[in-house]
mmCIF file with all atom_site columns, C-alpha atoms in Angstrom:
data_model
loop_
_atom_site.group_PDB
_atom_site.id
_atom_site.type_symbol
_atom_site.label_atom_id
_atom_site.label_alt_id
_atom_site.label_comp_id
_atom_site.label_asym_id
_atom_site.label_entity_id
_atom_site.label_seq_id
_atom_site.pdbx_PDB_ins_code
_atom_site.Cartn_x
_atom_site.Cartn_y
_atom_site.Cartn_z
_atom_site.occupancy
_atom_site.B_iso_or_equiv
_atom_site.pdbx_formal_charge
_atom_site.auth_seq_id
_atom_site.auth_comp_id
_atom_site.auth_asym_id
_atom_site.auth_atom_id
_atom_site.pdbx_PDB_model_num
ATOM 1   C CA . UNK A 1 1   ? 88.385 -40.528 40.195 1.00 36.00 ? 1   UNK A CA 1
ATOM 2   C CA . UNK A 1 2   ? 89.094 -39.365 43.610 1.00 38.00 ? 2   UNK A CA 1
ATOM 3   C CA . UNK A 1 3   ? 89.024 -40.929 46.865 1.00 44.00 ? 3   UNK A CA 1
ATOM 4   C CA . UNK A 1 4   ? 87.599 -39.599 50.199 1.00 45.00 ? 4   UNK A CA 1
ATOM 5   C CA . UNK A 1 5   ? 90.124 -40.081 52.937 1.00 45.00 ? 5   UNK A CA 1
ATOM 6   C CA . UNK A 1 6   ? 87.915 -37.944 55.590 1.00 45.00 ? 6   UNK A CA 1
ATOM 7   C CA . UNK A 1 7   ? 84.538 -40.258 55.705 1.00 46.00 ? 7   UNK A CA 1
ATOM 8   C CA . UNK A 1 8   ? 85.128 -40.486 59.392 1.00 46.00 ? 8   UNK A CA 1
ATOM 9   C CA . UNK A 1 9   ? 84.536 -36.657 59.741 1.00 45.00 ? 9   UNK A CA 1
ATOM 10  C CA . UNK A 1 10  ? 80.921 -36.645 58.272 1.00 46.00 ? 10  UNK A CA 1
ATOM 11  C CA . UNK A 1 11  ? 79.265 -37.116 61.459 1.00 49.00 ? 11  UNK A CA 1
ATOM 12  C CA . UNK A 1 12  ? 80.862 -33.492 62.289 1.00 46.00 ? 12  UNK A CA 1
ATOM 13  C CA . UNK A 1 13  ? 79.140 -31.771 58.509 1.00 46.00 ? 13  UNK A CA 1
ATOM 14  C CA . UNK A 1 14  ? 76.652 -29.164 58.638 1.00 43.00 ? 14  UNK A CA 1
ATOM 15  C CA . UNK A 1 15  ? 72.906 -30.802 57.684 1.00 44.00 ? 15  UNK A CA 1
ATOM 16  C CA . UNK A 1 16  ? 72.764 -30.016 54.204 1.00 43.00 ? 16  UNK A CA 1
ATOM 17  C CA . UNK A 1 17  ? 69.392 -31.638 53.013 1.00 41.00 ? 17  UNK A CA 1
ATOM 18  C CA . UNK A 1 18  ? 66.269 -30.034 52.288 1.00 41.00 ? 18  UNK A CA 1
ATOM 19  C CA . UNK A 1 19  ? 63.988 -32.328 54.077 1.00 47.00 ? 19  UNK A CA 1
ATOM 20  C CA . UNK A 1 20  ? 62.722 -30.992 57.040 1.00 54.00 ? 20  UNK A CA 1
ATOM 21  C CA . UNK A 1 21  ? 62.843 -34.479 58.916 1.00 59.00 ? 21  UNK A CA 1
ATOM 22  C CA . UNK A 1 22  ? 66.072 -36.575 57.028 1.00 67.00 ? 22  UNK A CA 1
ATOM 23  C CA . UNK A 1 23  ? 66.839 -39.950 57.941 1.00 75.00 ? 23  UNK A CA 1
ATOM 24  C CA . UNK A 1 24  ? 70.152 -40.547 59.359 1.00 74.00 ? 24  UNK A CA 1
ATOM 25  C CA . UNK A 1 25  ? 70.892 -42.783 56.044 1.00 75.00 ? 25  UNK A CA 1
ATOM 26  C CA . UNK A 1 26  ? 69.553 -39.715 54.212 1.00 79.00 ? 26  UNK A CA 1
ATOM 27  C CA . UNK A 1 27  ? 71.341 -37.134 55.994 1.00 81.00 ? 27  UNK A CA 1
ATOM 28  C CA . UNK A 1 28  ? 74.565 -39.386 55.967 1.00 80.00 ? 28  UNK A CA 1
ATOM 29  C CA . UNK A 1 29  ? 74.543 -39.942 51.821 1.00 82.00 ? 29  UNK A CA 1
ATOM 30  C CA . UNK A 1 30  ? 73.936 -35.980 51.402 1.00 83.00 ? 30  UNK A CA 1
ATOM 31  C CA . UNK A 1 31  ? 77.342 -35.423 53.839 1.00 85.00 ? 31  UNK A CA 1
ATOM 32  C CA . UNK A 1 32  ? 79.363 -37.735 51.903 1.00 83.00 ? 32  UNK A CA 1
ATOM 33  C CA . UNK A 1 33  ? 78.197 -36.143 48.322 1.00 85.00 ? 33  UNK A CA 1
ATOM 34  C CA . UNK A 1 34  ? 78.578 -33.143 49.565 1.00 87.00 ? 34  UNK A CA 1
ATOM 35  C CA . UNK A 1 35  ? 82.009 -33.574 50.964 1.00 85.00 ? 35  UNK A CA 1
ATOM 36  C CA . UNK A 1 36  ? 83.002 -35.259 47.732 1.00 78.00 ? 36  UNK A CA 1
ATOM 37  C CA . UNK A 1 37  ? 81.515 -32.069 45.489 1.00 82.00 ? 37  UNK A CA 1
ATOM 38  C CA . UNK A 1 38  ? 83.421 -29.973 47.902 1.00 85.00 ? 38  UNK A CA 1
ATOM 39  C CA . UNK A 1 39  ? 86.790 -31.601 47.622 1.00 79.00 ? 39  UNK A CA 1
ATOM 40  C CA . UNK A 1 40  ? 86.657 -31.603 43.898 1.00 80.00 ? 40  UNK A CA 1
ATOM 41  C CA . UNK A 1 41  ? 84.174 -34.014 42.865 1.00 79.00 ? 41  UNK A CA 1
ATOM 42  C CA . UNK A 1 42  ? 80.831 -34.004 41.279 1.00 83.00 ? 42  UNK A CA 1
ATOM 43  C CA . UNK A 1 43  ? 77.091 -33.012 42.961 1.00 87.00 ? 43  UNK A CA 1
ATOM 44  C CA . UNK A 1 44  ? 74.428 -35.554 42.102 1.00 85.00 ? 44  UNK A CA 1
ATOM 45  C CA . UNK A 1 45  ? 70.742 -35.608 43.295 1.00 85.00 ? 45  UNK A CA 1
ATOM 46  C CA . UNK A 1 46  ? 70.044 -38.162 46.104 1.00 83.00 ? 46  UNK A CA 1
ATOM 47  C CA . UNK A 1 47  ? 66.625 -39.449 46.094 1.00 81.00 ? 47  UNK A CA 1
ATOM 48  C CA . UNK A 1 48  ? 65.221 -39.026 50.320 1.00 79.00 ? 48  UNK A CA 1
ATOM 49  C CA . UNK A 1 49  ? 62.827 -40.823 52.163 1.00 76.00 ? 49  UNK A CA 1
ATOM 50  C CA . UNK A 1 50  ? 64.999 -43.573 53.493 1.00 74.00 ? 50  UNK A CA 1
ATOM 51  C CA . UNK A 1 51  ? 64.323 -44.814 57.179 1.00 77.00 ? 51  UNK A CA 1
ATOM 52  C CA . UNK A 1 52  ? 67.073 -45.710 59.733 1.00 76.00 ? 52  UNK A CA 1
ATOM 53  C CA . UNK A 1 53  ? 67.718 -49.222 61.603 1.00 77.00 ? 53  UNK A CA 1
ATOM 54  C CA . UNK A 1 54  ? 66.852 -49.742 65.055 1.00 76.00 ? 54  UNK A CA 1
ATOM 55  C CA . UNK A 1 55  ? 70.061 -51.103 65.779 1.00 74.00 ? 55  UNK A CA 1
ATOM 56  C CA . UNK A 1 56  ? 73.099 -50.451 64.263 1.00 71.00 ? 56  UNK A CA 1
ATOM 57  C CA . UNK A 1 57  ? 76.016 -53.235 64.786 1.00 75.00 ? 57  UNK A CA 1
ATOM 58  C CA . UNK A 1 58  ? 79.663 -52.278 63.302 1.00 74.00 ? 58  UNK A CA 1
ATOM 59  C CA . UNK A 1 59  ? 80.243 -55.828 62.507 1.00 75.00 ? 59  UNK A CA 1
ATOM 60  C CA . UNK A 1 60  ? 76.648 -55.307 60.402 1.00 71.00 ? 60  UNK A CA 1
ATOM 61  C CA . UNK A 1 61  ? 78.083 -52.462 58.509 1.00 68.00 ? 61  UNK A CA 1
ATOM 62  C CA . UNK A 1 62  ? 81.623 -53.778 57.926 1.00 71.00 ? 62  UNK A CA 1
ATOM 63  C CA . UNK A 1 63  ? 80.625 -56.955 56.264 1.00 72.00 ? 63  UNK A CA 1
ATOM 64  C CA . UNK A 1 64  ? 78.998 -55.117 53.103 1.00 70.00 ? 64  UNK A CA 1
ATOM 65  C CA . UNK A 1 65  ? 81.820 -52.615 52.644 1.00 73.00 ? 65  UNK A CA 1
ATOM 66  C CA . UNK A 1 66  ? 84.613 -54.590 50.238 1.00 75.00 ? 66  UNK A CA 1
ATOM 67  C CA . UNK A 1 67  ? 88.333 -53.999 52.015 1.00 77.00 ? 67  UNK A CA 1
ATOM 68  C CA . UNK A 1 68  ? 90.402 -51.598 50.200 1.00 76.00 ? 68  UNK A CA 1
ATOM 69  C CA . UNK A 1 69  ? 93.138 -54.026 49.582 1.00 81.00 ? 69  UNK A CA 1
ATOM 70  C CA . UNK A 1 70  ? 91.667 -56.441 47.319 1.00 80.00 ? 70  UNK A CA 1
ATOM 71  C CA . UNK A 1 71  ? 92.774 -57.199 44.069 1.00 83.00 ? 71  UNK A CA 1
ATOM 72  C CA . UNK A 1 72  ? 89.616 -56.555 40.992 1.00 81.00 ? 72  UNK A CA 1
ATOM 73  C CA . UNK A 1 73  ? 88.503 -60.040 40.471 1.00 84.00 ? 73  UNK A CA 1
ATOM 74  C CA . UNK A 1 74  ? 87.912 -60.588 44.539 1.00 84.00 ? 74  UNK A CA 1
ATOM 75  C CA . UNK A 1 75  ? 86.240 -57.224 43.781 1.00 79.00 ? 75  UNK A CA 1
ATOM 76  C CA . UNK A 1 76  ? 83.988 -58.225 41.031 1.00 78.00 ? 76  UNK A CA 1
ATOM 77  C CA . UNK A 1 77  ? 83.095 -61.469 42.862 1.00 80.00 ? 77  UNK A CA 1
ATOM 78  C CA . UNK A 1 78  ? 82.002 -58.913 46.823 1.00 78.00 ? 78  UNK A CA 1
ATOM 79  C CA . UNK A 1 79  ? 80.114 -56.707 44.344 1.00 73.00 ? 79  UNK A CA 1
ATOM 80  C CA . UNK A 1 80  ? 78.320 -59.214 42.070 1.00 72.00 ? 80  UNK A CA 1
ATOM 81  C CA . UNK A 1 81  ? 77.766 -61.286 45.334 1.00 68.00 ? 81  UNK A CA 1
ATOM 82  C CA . UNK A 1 82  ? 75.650 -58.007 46.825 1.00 64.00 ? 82  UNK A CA 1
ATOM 83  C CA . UNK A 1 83  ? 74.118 -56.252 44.056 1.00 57.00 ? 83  UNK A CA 1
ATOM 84  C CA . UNK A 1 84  ? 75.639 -56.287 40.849 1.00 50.00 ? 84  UNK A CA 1
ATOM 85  C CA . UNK A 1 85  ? 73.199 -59.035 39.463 1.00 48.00 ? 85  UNK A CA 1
ATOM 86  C CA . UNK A 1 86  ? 70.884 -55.750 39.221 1.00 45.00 ? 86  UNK A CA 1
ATOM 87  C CA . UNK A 1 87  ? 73.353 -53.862 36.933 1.00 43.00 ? 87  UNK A CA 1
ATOM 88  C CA . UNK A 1 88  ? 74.236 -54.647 32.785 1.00 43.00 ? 88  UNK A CA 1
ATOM 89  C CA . UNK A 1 89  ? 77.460 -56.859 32.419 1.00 47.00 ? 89  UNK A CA 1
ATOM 90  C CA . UNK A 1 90  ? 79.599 -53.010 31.852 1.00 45.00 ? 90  UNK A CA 1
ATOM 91  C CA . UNK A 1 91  ? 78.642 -51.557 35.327 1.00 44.00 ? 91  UNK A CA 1
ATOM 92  C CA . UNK A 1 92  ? 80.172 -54.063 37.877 1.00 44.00 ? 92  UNK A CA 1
ATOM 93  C CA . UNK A 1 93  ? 83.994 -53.876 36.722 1.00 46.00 ? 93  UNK A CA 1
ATOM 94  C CA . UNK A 1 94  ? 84.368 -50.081 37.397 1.00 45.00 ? 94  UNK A CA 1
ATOM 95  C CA . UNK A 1 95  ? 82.649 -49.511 40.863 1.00 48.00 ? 95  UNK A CA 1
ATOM 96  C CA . UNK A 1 96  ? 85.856 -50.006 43.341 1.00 45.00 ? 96  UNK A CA 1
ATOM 97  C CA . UNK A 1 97  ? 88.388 -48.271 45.394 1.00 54.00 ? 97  UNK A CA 1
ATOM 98  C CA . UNK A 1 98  ? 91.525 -48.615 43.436 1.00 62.00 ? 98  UNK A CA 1
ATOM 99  C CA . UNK A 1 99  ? 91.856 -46.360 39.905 1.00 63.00 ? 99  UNK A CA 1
ATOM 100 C CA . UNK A 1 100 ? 95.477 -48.064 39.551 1.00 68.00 ? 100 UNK A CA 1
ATOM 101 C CA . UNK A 1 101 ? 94.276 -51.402 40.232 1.00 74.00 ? 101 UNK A CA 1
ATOM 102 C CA . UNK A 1 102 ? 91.227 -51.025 37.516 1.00 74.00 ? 102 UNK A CA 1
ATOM 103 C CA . UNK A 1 103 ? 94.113 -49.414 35.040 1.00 74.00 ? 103 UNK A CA 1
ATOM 104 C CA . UNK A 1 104 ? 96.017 -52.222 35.322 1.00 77.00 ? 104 UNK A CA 1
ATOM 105 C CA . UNK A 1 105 ? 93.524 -55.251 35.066 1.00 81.00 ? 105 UNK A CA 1
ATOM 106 C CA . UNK A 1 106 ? 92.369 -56.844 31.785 1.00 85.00 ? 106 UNK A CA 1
ATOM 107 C CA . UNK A 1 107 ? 89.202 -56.912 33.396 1.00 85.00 ? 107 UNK A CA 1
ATOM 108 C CA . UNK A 1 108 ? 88.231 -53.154 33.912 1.00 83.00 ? 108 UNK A CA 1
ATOM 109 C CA . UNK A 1 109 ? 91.462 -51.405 31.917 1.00 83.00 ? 109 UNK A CA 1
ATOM 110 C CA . UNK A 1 110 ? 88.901 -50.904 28.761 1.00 87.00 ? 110 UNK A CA 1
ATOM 111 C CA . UNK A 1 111 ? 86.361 -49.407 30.985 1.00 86.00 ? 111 UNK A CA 1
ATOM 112 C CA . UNK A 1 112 ? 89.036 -47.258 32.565 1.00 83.00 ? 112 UNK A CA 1
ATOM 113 C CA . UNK A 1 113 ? 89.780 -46.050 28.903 1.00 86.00 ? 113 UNK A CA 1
ATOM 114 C CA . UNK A 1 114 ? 86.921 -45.074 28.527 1.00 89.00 ? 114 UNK A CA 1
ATOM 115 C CA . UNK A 1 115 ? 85.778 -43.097 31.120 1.00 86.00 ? 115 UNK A CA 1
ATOM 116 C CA . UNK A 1 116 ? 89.195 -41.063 30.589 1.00 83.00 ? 116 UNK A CA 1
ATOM 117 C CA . UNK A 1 117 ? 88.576 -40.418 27.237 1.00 89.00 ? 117 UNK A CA 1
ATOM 118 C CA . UNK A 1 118 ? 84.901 -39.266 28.069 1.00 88.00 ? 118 UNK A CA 1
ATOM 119 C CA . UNK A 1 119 ? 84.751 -37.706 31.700 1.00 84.00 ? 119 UNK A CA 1
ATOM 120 C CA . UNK A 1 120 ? 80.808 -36.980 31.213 1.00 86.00 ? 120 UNK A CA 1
ATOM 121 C CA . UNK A 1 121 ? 80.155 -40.944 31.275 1.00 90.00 ? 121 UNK A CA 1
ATOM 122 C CA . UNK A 1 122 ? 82.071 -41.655 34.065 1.00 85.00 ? 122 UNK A CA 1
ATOM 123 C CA . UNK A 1 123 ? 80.164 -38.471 36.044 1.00 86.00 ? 123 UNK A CA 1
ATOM 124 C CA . UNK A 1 124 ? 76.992 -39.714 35.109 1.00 88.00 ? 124 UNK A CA 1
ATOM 125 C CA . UNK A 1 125 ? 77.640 -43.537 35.849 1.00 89.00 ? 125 UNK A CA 1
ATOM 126 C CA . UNK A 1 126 ? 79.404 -42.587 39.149 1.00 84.00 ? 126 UNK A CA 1
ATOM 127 C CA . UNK A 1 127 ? 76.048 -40.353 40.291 1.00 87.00 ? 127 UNK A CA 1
ATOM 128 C CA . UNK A 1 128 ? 73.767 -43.808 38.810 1.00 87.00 ? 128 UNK A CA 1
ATOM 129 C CA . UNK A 1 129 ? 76.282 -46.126 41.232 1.00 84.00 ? 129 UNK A CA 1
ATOM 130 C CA . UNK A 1 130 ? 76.198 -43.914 44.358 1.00 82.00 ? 130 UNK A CA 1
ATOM 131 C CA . UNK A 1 131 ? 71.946 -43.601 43.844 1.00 83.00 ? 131 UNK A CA 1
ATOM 132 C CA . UNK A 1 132 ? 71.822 -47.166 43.231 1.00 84.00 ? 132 UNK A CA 1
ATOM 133 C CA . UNK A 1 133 ? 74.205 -48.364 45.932 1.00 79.00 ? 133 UNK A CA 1
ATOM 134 C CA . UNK A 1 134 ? 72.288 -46.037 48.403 1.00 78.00 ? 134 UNK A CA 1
ATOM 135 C CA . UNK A 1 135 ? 68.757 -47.555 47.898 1.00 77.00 ? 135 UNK A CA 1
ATOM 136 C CA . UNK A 1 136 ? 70.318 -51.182 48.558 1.00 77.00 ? 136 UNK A CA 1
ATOM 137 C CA . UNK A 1 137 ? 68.732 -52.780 51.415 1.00 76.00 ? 137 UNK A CA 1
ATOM 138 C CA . UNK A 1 138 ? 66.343 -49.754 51.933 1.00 74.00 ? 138 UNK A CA 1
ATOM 139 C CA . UNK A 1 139 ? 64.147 -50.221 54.960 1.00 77.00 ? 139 UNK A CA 1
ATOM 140 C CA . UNK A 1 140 ? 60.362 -49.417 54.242 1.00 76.00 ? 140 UNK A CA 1
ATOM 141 C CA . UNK A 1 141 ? 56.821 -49.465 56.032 1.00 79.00 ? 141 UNK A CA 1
ATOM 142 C CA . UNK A 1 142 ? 56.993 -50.021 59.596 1.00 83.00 ? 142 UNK A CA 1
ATOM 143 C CA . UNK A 1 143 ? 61.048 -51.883 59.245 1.00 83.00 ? 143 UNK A CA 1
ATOM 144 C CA . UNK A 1 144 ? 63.192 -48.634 60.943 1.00 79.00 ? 144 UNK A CA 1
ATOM 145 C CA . UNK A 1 145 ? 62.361 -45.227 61.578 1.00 78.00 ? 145 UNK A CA 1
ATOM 146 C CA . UNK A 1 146 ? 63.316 -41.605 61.311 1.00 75.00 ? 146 UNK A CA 1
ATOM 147 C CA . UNK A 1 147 ? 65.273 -40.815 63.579 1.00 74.00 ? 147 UNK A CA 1
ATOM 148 C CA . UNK A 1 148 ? 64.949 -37.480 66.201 1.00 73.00 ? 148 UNK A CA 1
ATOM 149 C CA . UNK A 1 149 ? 68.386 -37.403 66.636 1.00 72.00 ? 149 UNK A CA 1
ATOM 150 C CA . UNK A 1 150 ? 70.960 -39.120 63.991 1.00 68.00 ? 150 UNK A CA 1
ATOM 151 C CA . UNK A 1 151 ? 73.113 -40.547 66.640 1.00 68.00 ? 151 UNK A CA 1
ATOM 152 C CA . UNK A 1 152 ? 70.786 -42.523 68.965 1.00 72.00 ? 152 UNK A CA 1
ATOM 153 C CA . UNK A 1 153 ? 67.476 -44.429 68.063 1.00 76.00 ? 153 UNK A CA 1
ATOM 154 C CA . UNK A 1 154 ? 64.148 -43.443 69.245 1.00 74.00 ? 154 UNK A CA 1
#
């Protein structure tokens, strides 16, 4: 598993979508997968249609993104207080930031096992984590909008 140091350049990526009018969200998750199948990594399809917030507050952002020095059960316990109640008991212990820390736990080292001993799991439960983690708190009917120009609302 590889990490992606330069997230902070994304807003400077060509548009790579398909979609004639992407959302910001949708325009943002093809960057990052894009920049990750560039540097290495694997291409995934990214389900569109997602609408953008109104108003977008760091604080808002910061406070459902799990800080990269935590240890895996503080881990387990940010992600199954978010979303993992959605996924089966073996997702959960493998989505986070640190390989070594997930190698080294009693937790997650089995899971760790196996996704080096079978490569085409891991790629297919890291595209099913990135899909799922990108349709959490989806905005839909008249909640958001798509945006005319990523960086400012309408």
């Amino acid at each position: 598993m590889t990490a992606l140091s330069g997230v902070l350049m994304l807003p400077y990526c060509s548009k790579t979508t398909s979609s004639k009018n992407p959302s910001e969200q949708d325009s943002d998750a093809n960057k990052a997968r894009d920049s990750t199948y560039k540097a290495g990594g694997i291409y995934y399809y990214i389900p569109s249609g997602r609408r953008d917030g109104t108003v977008s507050l760091e604080y808002e952002v910061t406070q459902y993104l799990p800080p990269p020095f935590l240890d895996v059960p503080p881990m387990i316990q940010f992600f199954t207080n978010k979303i993992l109640q959605e996924f089966e008991e073996e997702y959960g212990t493998a989505n986070f930031t640190s390989d070594q820390v997930l190698s080294n736990c009693p937790l997650t080292d089995n899971i760790m096992k196996k996704y080096i001993d079978n490569p085409e799991v891991w790629i297919k439960d890291f595209a099913e984590a990135m899909v799922h983690l990108g349709n959490l708190d989806v905005l839909t009917g008249t909640k958001g909008e798509i945006r005319n120009k990523c960086g400012a609302v309408n």
